[in-house]
Coordinates of C-alpha atoms in Angstrom, one line a residue:
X814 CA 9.6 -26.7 -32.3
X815 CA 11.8 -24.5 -34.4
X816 CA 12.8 -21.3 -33.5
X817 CA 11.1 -19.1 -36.0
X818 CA 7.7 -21.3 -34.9
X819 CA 8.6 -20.0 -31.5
X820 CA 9.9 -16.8 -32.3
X821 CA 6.3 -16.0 -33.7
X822 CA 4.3 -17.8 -30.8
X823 CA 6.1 -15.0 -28.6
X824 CA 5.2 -12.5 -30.6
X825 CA 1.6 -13.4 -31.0
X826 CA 1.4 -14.1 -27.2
X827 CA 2.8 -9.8 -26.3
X828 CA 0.4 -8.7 -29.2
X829 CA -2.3 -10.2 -27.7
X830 CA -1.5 -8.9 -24.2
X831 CA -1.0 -5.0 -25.6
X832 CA -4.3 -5.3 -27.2
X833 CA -5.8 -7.1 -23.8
X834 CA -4.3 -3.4 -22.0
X835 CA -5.8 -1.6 -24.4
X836 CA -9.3 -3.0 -24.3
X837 CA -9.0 -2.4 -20.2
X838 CA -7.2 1.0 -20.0
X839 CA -10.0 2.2 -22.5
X840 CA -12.9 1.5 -20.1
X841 CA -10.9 2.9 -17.5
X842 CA -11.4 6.4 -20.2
X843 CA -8.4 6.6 -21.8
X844 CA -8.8 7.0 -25.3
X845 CA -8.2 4.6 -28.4
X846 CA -6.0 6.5 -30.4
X847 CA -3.5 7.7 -27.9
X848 CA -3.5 4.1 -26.6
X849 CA -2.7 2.4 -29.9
X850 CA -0.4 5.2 -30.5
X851 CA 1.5 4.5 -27.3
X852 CA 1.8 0.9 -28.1
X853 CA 2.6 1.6 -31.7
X854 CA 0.2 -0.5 -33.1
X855 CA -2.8 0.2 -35.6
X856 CA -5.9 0.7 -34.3
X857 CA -7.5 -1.6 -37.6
X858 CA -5.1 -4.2 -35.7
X859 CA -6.5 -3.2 -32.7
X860 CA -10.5 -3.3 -33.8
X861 CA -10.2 -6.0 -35.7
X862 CA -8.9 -8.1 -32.4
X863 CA -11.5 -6.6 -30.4
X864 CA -14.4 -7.4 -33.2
X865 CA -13.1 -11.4 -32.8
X866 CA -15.3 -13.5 -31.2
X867 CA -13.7 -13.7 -27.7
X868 CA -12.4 -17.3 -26.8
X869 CA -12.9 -18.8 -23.1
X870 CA -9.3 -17.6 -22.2
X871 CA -9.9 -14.4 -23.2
X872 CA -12.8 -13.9 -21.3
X873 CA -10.7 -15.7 -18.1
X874 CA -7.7 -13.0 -18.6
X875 CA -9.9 -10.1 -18.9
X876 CA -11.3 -11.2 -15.4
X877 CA -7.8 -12.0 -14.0
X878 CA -6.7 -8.2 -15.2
X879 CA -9.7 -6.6 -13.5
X880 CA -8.8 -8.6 -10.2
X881 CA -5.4 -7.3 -10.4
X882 CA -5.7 -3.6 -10.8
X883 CA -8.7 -4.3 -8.0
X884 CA -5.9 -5.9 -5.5
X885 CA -3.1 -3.6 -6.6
X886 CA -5.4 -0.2 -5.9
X887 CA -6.1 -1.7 -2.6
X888 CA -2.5 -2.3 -1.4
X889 CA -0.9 0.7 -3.0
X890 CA 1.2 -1.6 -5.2
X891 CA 3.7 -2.8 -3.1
X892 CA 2.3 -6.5 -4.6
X893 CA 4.9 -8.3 -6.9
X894 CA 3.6 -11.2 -8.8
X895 CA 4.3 -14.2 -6.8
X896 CA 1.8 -12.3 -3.9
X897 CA -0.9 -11.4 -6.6
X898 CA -1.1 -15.4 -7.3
X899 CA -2.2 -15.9 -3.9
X900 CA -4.7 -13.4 -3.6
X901 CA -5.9 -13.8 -6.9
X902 CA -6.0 -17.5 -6.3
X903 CA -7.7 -17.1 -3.3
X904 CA -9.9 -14.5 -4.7
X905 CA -11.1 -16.0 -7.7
X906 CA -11.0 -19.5 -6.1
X907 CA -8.7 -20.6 -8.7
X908 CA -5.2 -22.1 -9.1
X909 CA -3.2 -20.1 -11.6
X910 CA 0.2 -20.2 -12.4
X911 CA 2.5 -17.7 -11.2
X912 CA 3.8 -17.4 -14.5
X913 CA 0.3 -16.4 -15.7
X914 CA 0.0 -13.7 -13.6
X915 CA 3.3 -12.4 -14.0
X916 CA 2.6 -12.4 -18.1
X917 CA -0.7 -10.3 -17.4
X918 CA 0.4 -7.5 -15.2
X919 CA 3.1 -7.1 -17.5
X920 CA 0.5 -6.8 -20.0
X921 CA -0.8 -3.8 -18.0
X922 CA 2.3 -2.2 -16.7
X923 CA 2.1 -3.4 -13.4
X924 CA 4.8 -4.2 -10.9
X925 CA 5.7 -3.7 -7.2
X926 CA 7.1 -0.1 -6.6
X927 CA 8.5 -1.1 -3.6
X928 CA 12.3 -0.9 -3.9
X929 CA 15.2 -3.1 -1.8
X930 CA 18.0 -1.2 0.4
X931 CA 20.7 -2.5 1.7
X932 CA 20.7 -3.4 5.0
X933 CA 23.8 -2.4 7.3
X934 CA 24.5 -4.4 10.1
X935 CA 26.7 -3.3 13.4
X936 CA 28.7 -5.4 15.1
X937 CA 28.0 -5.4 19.4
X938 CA 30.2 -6.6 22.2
X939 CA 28.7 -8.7 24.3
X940 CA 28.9 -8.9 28.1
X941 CA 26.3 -12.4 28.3
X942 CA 25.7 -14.3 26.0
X943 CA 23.8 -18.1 25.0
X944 CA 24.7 -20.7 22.3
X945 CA 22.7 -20.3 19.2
X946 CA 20.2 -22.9 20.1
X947 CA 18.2 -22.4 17.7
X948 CA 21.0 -22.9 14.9
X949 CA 18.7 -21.7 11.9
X950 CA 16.1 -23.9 12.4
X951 CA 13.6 -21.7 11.3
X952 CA 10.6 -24.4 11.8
X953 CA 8.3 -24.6 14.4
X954 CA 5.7 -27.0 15.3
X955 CA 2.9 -25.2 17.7
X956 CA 2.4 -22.0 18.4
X957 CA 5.2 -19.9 20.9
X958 CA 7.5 -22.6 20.3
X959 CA 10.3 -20.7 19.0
X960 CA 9.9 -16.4 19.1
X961 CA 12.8 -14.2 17.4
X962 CA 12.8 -10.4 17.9
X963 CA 15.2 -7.7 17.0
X964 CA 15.2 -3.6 16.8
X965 CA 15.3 -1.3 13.8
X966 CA 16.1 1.8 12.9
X967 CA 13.5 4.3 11.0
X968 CA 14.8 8.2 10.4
X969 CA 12.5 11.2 10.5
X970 CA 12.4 14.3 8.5
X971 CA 12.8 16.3 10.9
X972 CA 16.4 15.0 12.0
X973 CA 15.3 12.3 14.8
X974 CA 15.1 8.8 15.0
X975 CA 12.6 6.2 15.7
X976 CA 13.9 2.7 17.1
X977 CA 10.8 -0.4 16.4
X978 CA 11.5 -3.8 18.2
X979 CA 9.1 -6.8 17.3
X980 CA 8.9 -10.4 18.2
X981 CA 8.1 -13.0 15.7
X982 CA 6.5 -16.5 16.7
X983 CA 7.9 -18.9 14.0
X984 CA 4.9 -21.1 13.2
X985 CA 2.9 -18.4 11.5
X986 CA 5.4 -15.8 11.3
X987 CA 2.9 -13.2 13.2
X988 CA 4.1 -10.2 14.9
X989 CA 3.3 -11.3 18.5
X990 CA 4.4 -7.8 20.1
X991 CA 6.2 -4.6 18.7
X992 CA 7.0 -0.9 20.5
X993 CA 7.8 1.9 18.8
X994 CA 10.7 4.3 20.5
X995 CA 12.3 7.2 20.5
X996 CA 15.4 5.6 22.2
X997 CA 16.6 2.0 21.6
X998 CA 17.6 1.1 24.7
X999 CA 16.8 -2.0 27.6
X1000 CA 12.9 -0.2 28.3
X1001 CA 12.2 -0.8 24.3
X1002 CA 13.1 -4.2 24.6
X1003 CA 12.0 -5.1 28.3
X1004 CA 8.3 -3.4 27.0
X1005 CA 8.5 -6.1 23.9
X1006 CA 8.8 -9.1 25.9
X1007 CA 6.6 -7.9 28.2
X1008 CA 4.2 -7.4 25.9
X1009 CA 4.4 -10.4 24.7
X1010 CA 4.1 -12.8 27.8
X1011 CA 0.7 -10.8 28.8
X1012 CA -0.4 -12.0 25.4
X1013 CA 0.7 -15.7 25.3
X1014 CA 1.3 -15.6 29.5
X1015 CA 1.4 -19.7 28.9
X1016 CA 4.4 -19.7 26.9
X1017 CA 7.7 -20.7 27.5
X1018 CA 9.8 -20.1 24.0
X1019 CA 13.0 -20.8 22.4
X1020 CA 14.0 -16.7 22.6
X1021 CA 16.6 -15.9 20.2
X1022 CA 18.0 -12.5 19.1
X1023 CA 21.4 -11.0 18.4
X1024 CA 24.2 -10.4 21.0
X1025 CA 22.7 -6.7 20.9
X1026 CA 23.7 -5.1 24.8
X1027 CA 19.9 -5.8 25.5
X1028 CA 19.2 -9.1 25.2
X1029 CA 23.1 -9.8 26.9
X1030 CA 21.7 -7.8 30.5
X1031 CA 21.1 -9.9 33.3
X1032 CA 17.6 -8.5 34.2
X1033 CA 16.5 -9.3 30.6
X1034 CA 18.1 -12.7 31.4
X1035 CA 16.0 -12.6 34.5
X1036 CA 12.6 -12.2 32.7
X1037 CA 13.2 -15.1 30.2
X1038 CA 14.0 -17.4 33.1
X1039 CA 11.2 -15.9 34.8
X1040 CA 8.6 -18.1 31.8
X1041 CA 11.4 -20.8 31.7
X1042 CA 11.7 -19.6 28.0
X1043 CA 15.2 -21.0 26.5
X1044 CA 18.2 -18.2 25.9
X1045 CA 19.2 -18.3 22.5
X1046 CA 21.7 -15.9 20.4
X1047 CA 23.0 -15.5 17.0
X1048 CA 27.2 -15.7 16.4
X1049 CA 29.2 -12.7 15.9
X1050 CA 28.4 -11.2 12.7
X1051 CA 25.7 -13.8 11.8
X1052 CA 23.0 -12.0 10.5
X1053 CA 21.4 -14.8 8.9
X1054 CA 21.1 -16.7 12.3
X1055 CA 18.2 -14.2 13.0
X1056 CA 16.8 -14.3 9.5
X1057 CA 13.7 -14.1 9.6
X1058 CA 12.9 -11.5 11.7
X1059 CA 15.8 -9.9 9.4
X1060 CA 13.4 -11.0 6.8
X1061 CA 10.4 -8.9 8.6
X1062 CA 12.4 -6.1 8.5
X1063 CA 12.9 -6.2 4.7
X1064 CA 9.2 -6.1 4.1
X1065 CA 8.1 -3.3 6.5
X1066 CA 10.6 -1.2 5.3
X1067 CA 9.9 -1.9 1.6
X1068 CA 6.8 -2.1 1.3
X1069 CA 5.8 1.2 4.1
X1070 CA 8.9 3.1 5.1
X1071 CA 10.7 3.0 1.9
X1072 CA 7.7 4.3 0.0
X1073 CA 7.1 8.0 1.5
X1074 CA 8.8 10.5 4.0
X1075 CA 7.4 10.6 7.7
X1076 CA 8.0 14.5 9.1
X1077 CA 7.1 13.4 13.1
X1078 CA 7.1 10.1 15.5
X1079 CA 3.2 10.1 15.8
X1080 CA 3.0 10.0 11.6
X1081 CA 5.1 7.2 11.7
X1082 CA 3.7 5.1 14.6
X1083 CA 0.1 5.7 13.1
X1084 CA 1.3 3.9 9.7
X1085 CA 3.4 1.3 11.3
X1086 CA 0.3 0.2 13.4
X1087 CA -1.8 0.6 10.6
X1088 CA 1.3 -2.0 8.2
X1089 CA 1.6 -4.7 10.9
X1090 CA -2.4 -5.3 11.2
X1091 CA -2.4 -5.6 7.5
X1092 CA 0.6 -7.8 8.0
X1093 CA -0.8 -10.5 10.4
X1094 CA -4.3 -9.8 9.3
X1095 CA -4.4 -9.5 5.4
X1096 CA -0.9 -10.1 3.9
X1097 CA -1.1 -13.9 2.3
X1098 CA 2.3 -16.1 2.8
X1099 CA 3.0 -19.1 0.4
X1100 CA 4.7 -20.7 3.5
X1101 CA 1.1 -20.6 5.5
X1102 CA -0.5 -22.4 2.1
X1103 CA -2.1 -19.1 0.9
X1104 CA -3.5 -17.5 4.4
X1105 CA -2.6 -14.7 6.9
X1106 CA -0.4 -15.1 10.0
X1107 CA -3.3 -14.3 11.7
X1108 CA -5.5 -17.2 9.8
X1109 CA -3.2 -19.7 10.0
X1110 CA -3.0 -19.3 13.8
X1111 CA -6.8 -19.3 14.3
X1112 CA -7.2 -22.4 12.2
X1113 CA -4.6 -23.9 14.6
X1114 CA -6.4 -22.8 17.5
X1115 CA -9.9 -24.3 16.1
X1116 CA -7.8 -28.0 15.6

């Protein structure tokens, strides 16, 4: 194909999608002219494209759209494309290509408004410490076979702090226990796993977290060999070794924290509660084939 051929193909394809935004912003109220104006276009371009007899596709897109501003109302945008194509596939019972989607909320202006901050790590000394068993293998065949946990930081408006420490069970990537603290000291932590073990009192994990002065105490070594769980700890200044509850994190903070101010501890803790149901409840992973932490598990559960 020659590059003018192609050069026009592209230029037919963004035409189409401006007059596709039009078309769905206009029902939403907002008028033709200031549309067309907007997207410098004429509206006898415009109307003449509308007055076409609409092919299969069309009708197929205009659906797709209408599904997207749907899921993107309902989860305040913090949505990038790849995550629309799984709820849209699952929604619509389709298999669309991510490439699709991304070309149609571009059509419409819409994109994920969370943004990314860099993440600072500190460096602890520590008094006990374990080999990193688990060595990155981020895999996990059954269910509280391998758990990862950590503690982050949130600031307040009001000058103080808020410390959040979670556990993450690697075969569905669910939050298996969290606390939310004002300090973030051994209680935080010791109220995590304890949390945790009167939820899954069975199981008897690979444990692995940082050399934080927590997990290096010798009653928090005490608990774990309490449930015969295995000790397990990143290497100095390996922040990847803990990655993905690293990766957890990322999203909580991005797509909650990051996205408005929280003025008291009680504000935050309602909308962190709130996040990490959505989380293992509602918020679709490619790595679970399309289904929540939460889903995944309980099909496990029924097998």
């Amino acid at each position: 194909m020659g590059r003018n051929r192609k050069e026009a193909i592209v230029t037919k394809f963004k035409r189409e999608n401006i007059y596709i935004a039009i078309k769905e912003l206009n029902l939403q109220g907002y008028p033709i002219k200031v549309l067309c104006n907007l997207a410098g276009i004429a509206r006898s371009s415009y109307y003449k494209w509308l007055n076409k007899e609409e092919t299969k596709k069309d009708k197929e897109n205009s659906i797709i759209i209408k599904e997207l501003t749907k899921i993107y109302d309902d989860v305040n945008g913090i949505y990038g494309y790849r995550r629309m194509t799984m709820n849209i596939n699952r929604n619509l019972n389709k298999q669309y290509n991510h490439k699709r989607i991304y070309r149609l909320m571009k059509s419409i202006n819409l994109q994920s408004v969370i943004r990314k901050k860099k993440k600072r790590y500190i460096k602890s000394t520590p008094q006990i410490t374990a080999e990193n068993v688990l060595n990155r293998d981020f895999s996990a065949a059954t269910l509280n076979e391998k758990w990862l946990t950590d503690v982050t930081e949130f600031k307040l408006t009001n000058g103080t702090k808020a410390y959040l420490s979670a556990i993450i069970d690697l075969y569905d990537n669910s939050i298996v226990s969290y606390v939310l603290g004002h300090s973030n000291n051994n209680k935080l932590v010791f109220d995590t796993f304890d949390l945790a073990i009167e939820r899954n009192p069975s199981a008897s994990p690979l444990f692995h977290s940082n050399r934080g002065y927590q997990y290096t105490s010798k009653a928090f070594k005490l608990k774990l060999d309490k449930v015969s769980a295995t000790q397990s700890m990143s290497r100095v200044g390996r922040c990847i070794d803990n990655g993905p509850i690293e990766g957890f994190w990322g999203i909580i903070k991005s797509e909650m924290y990051y996205l408005r101010k929280f003025d008291n501890f009680d504000e935050l803790k309602l909308v962190i509660d709130n996040y990490i149901e959505f989380y293992n409840n509602k918020r679709l992973q490619k790595k679970l084939k399309g289904l929540s932490p939460i889903e995944y598990r309980a099909q496990t559960l029924v097998a």
